[in-house]
Short mmCIF file of C-alpha atoms and ligand atoms in Angstrom, two decimals:
data_model
loop_
_atom_site.label_atom_id
_atom_site.label_comp_id
_atom_site.label_asym_id
_atom_site.label_seq_id
_atom_site.Cartn_x
_atom_site.Cartn_y
_atom_site.Cartn_z
CA MET A 1338 -9.92 -16.41 -9.81
CA THR A 1339 -6.37 -17.44 -8.91
CA PRO A 1340 -3.51 -15.20 -10.08
CA ALA A 1341 -2.40 -17.91 -12.51
CA SER A 1342 -5.80 -18.38 -14.11
CA ARG A 1343 -6.32 -14.62 -14.29
CA MET A 1344 -2.99 -14.27 -16.10
CA ARG A 1345 -3.85 -17.10 -18.48
CA ALA A 1346 -7.05 -15.23 -19.26
CA GLY A 1347 -4.97 -12.10 -19.92
CA GLY A 1348 -6.65 -10.30 -17.01
CA LYS A 1349 -4.99 -7.83 -14.70
CA LEU A 1350 -5.44 -7.60 -10.95
CA LYS A 1351 -7.96 -4.84 -10.28
CA THR A 1352 -6.35 -2.62 -7.72
CA GLY A 1353 -7.66 0.24 -5.58
CA VAL A 1354 -5.27 2.78 -4.07
CA LEU A 1355 -6.14 4.70 -0.90
CA ILE A 1356 -4.37 8.00 -0.29
CA SER A 1357 -4.56 11.04 1.96
CA GLY A 1358 -1.86 13.34 0.61
CA ARG A 1359 0.99 13.86 -1.83
CA GLY A 1360 0.53 10.57 -3.65
CA SER A 1361 4.06 9.94 -4.90
CA ASN A 1362 3.64 6.20 -4.31
CA LEU A 1363 0.34 6.32 -6.19
CA LYS A 1364 2.23 7.98 -9.05
CA ALA A 1365 4.84 5.20 -9.02
CA LEU A 1366 2.10 2.57 -9.11
CA ILE A 1367 0.32 4.35 -11.97
CA GLU A 1368 3.58 4.51 -13.95
CA ALA A 1369 4.27 0.81 -13.36
CA CYS A 1370 0.76 -0.16 -14.45
CA LYS A 1371 1.30 1.57 -17.80
CA ALA A 1372 3.65 -1.21 -18.91
CA PRO A 1373 1.63 -3.61 -21.06
CA ASP A 1374 3.04 -6.65 -19.26
CA PHE A 1375 2.38 -5.33 -15.75
CA PRO A 1376 -0.09 -7.76 -14.16
CA ALA A 1377 -2.19 -5.20 -12.25
CA GLU A 1378 -4.27 -2.15 -13.13
CA ILE A 1379 -5.55 0.65 -10.94
CA VAL A 1380 -9.30 0.90 -11.29
CA LEU A 1381 -10.04 3.28 -8.43
CA VAL A 1382 -8.31 5.84 -6.22
CA ILE A 1383 -9.93 6.87 -2.96
CA SER A 1384 -8.90 9.81 -0.83
CA ASN A 1385 -10.31 10.84 2.52
CA ARG A 1386 -9.16 14.39 1.81
CA ALA A 1387 -10.43 16.55 -1.03
CA ASP A 1388 -7.13 18.48 -1.08
CA ALA A 1389 -4.87 15.42 -1.48
CA GLY A 1390 -2.25 16.35 -4.07
CA GLY A 1391 -2.20 12.77 -5.32
CA LEU A 1392 -5.70 13.10 -6.78
CA ALA A 1393 -4.10 14.98 -9.68
CA TYR A 1394 -2.15 11.83 -10.67
CA ALA A 1395 -5.39 9.87 -10.88
CA ARG A 1396 -7.03 12.63 -12.90
CA ASN A 1397 -4.11 12.86 -15.33
CA ALA A 1398 -4.18 9.11 -15.86
CA ALA A 1399 -8.00 9.09 -16.28
CA ILE A 1400 -8.39 6.77 -13.28
CA PRO A 1401 -11.70 7.15 -11.42
CA ALA A 1402 -11.10 8.93 -8.12
CA ALA A 1403 -13.52 9.21 -5.23
CA ILE A 1404 -13.33 11.52 -2.23
CA PHE A 1405 -14.75 10.26 1.04
CA PRO A 1406 -14.23 13.01 3.65
CA HIS A 1407 -14.04 11.02 6.87
CA THR A 1408 -15.64 13.94 8.74
CA ASP A 1409 -18.88 13.22 6.85
CA TYR A 1410 -19.30 9.91 8.68
CA ALA A 1411 -20.62 9.36 12.19
CA SER A 1412 -18.18 6.55 12.94
CA ARG A 1413 -15.09 4.79 11.64
CA GLU A 1414 -17.27 1.80 10.79
CA ALA A 1415 -19.64 3.93 8.70
CA PHE A 1416 -16.72 5.46 6.80
CA ASP A 1417 -15.18 2.05 6.20
CA ALA A 1418 -18.51 0.60 5.03
CA ALA A 1419 -18.84 3.42 2.51
CA ILE A 1420 -15.39 2.89 1.01
CA ASP A 1421 -15.84 -0.88 1.10
CA ALA A 1422 -19.01 -0.57 -0.98
CA ARG A 1423 -17.27 1.69 -3.49
CA LEU A 1424 -14.25 -0.62 -3.79
CA LYS A 1425 -16.51 -3.62 -4.41
CA ASN A 1426 -18.58 -1.64 -6.89
CA ALA A 1427 -15.40 -0.93 -8.87
CA GLY A 1428 -14.50 -4.63 -8.81
CA VAL A 1429 -11.38 -4.03 -6.72
CA GLU A 1430 -9.54 -7.25 -5.83
CA CYS A 1431 -6.51 -5.77 -4.08
CA ILE A 1432 -5.98 -2.58 -2.05
CA CYS A 1433 -2.76 -0.58 -1.80
CA LEU A 1434 -2.63 1.86 1.11
CA ALA A 1435 -0.32 4.64 -0.06
CA GLY A 1436 0.02 7.33 2.57
CA PHE A 1437 -3.56 6.73 3.75
CA MET A 1438 -3.72 8.41 7.13
CA ARG A 1439 -6.81 6.75 8.57
CA ILE A 1440 -6.87 3.74 10.83
CA LEU A 1441 -9.18 1.14 9.31
CA SER A 1442 -11.62 -0.81 11.49
CA ASP A 1443 -10.87 -4.42 12.39
CA ARG A 1444 -13.91 -5.47 10.40
CA PHE A 1445 -12.66 -3.79 7.21
CA VAL A 1446 -9.12 -5.12 7.69
CA ARG A 1447 -10.33 -8.67 8.25
CA ALA A 1448 -12.61 -8.49 5.23
CA TRP A 1449 -9.65 -7.51 3.02
CA GLN A 1450 -6.97 -9.53 4.81
CA GLY A 1451 -4.52 -11.01 2.32
CA ARG A 1452 -5.76 -8.57 -0.31
CA MET A 1453 -4.58 -5.29 1.24
CA MET A 1454 -1.04 -3.98 1.67
CA ASN A 1455 0.65 -0.90 3.00
CA ILE A 1456 4.01 0.78 2.54
CA HIS A 1457 5.89 2.07 5.55
CA PRO A 1458 9.10 4.14 5.48
CA SER A 1459 11.19 1.98 7.82
CA LEU A 1460 12.55 -1.51 8.06
CA LEU A 1461 9.66 -3.01 10.00
CA PRO A 1462 9.32 -4.24 12.68
CA ASP A 1463 11.57 -1.31 13.63
CA PHE A 1464 10.11 2.19 13.82
CA LYS A 1465 6.39 1.59 13.47
CA GLY A 1466 4.12 4.63 13.57
CA THR A 1467 4.84 8.25 12.64
CA GLU A 1468 7.89 10.55 12.64
CA VAL A 1469 9.90 7.59 11.52
CA HIS A 1470 12.93 9.37 10.08
CA GLU A 1471 13.34 11.59 13.16
CA ARG A 1472 13.34 8.49 15.36
CA VAL A 1473 15.70 6.58 13.04
CA LEU A 1474 18.22 9.44 13.26
CA ALA A 1475 17.80 9.78 17.02
CA ALA A 1476 18.46 6.05 17.42
CA GLY A 1477 21.72 6.34 15.50
CA VAL A 1478 21.15 3.25 13.35
CA LYS A 1479 23.26 2.83 10.22
CA GLU A 1480 20.53 1.59 7.93
CA SER A 1481 16.91 2.36 7.16
CA GLY A 1482 14.56 1.56 4.32
CA CYS A 1483 10.98 0.77 3.50
CA THR A 1484 8.64 -2.16 3.93
CA VAL A 1485 5.60 -3.31 1.98
CA HIS A 1486 3.49 -5.53 4.22
CA TYR A 1487 0.10 -7.14 4.41
CA VAL A 1488 -2.31 -5.11 6.51
CA VAL A 1489 -3.51 -6.73 9.74
CA PRO A 1490 -5.54 -5.09 12.50
CA GLU A 1491 -2.44 -4.13 14.51
CA LEU A 1492 -0.82 -1.04 12.95
CA ASP A 1493 2.34 -1.55 10.82
CA SER A 1494 2.53 -5.16 11.97
CA GLY A 1495 1.48 -7.41 9.09
CA PRO A 1496 3.78 -9.93 7.42
CA THR A 1497 6.43 -8.39 5.18
CA ILE A 1498 6.12 -8.78 1.43
CA LEU A 1499 9.19 -6.81 0.36
CA GLN A 1500 11.80 -4.50 1.88
CA ALA A 1501 14.49 -2.23 0.49
CA ARG A 1502 17.43 -0.86 2.46
CA VAL A 1503 19.23 2.47 2.32
CA PRO A 1504 22.23 3.71 4.32
CA VAL A 1505 21.80 6.39 6.95
CA LEU A 1506 24.54 8.91 6.17
CA ALA A 1507 26.42 11.29 8.41
CA GLY A 1508 24.75 14.67 8.23
CA ASP A 1509 21.37 13.24 7.27
CA THR A 1510 18.32 15.24 8.26
CA PRO A 1511 14.82 13.73 8.42
CA ALA A 1512 14.22 15.30 4.99
CA THR A 1513 17.34 13.89 3.28
CA LEU A 1514 16.74 10.44 4.76
CA ALA A 1515 13.05 10.54 3.80
CA ALA A 1516 13.97 11.40 0.21
CA ARG A 1517 16.44 8.48 0.02
CA VAL A 1518 13.87 6.09 1.43
CA LEU A 1519 11.13 7.45 -0.83
CA THR A 1520 13.16 6.67 -3.94
CA GLU A 1521 13.21 3.05 -2.81
CA GLU A 1522 9.50 3.12 -1.95
CA HIS A 1523 8.74 4.03 -5.54
CA ARG A 1524 10.56 0.91 -6.73
CA THR A 1525 9.42 -1.40 -3.98
CA TYR A 1526 5.66 -0.81 -4.06
CA PRO A 1527 5.21 -1.66 -7.74
CA ALA A 1528 7.48 -4.69 -7.30
CA ALA A 1529 5.34 -5.90 -4.39
CA LEU A 1530 2.12 -5.36 -6.34
CA ARG A 1531 3.59 -7.40 -9.18
CA MET A 1532 4.43 -10.22 -6.76
CA ILE A 1533 0.86 -10.28 -5.44
CA ALA A 1534 -0.68 -10.10 -8.90
CA GLU A 1535 1.51 -12.93 -10.16
CA GLY A 1536 0.76 -15.08 -7.13
CA GLN A 1537 4.39 -15.03 -6.03
CA VAL A 1538 3.30 -14.21 -2.48
CA ARG A 1539 0.14 -14.77 -0.50
CA LEU A 1540 -1.07 -14.67 3.07
CA GLU A 1541 -1.64 -18.10 4.60
CA ASN A 1542 -2.44 -18.63 8.27
CA GLY A 1543 -1.16 -15.17 9.10
CA ARG A 1544 2.16 -15.64 7.29
CA ALA A 1545 3.49 -14.40 3.96
CA VAL A 1546 4.17 -17.45 1.80
CA PHE A 1547 6.50 -16.99 -1.18
CA GLY A 1548 6.70 -18.87 -4.45
CA ALA A 1549 4.09 -19.89 -6.97
CA ARG A 1550 1.24 -22.01 -5.63
CA ARG A 1551 1.53 -25.62 -6.77
CA PRO A 1552 -1.13 -26.53 -9.34
C1 GRF B 2799 5.33 7.34 2.38
O1 GRF B 2799 6.54 7.66 2.99
C2 GRF B 2799 4.80 6.02 2.88
O2 GRF B 2799 5.80 5.13 3.22
C3 GRF B 2799 4.02 6.43 4.10
O3 GRF B 2799 3.44 7.66 3.77
C4 GRF B 2799 4.22 8.32 2.77
C5 GRF B 2799 3.29 8.60 1.64
O4 GRF B 2799 3.92 9.37 0.64
N1 GRF B 2799 3.06 5.42 4.45
P1 GRF B 2799 3.18 9.63 -0.74
O5 GRF B 2799 1.82 10.26 -0.40
O6 GRF B 2799 3.01 8.31 -1.42
O7 GRF B 2799 4.05 10.57 -1.49
#
């Protein structure tokens, strides 16, 4: 179903959110999805950690949540196959990685390519990877931000869907900068999900293409 025909039918994009921890981006997505005119709904939350704080947000919103401890699986591929089956079983059409701290296999990423996005707390392509805010401060740049991007096999490298910028201020610590960026993440991720659900962006030949598809 194309985004346009789904919207005509009054349907919402069935979304799965993968987390490993605190889940503040999951919370922001859940809040956004509460608006009657929001074009996506979260039908499943998956965590690879039983102690992920974000699971409470799913519980409170009565969203089905599944725990897949990665240590229970003999290989990355086996873990990915298990979550893939669960996502399909829930009818998931689009995946949001929200602080999911597992690298996904190429096979899984290719299977969901164009239907899976991630949020990263820097202005990609700068500062891929971890300990982003420490490195941003060490580099002395004047601006940071967050990026929502399509997931491709190479880490933090997929085409950008949406970015938001924040200033880096004198006296910033990694914690103060992270908090400023996180506020923007909570606005940016729902906005990006809306764009995908409305068909305002899609992945074509490895590039993000913006604007509604011509009929
Ligand atoms: C966010 O900073 C996100 O950009 C990064 O991991 C963090 C997750 O935070 N990928 P939360 O679990 O959503 O609060």
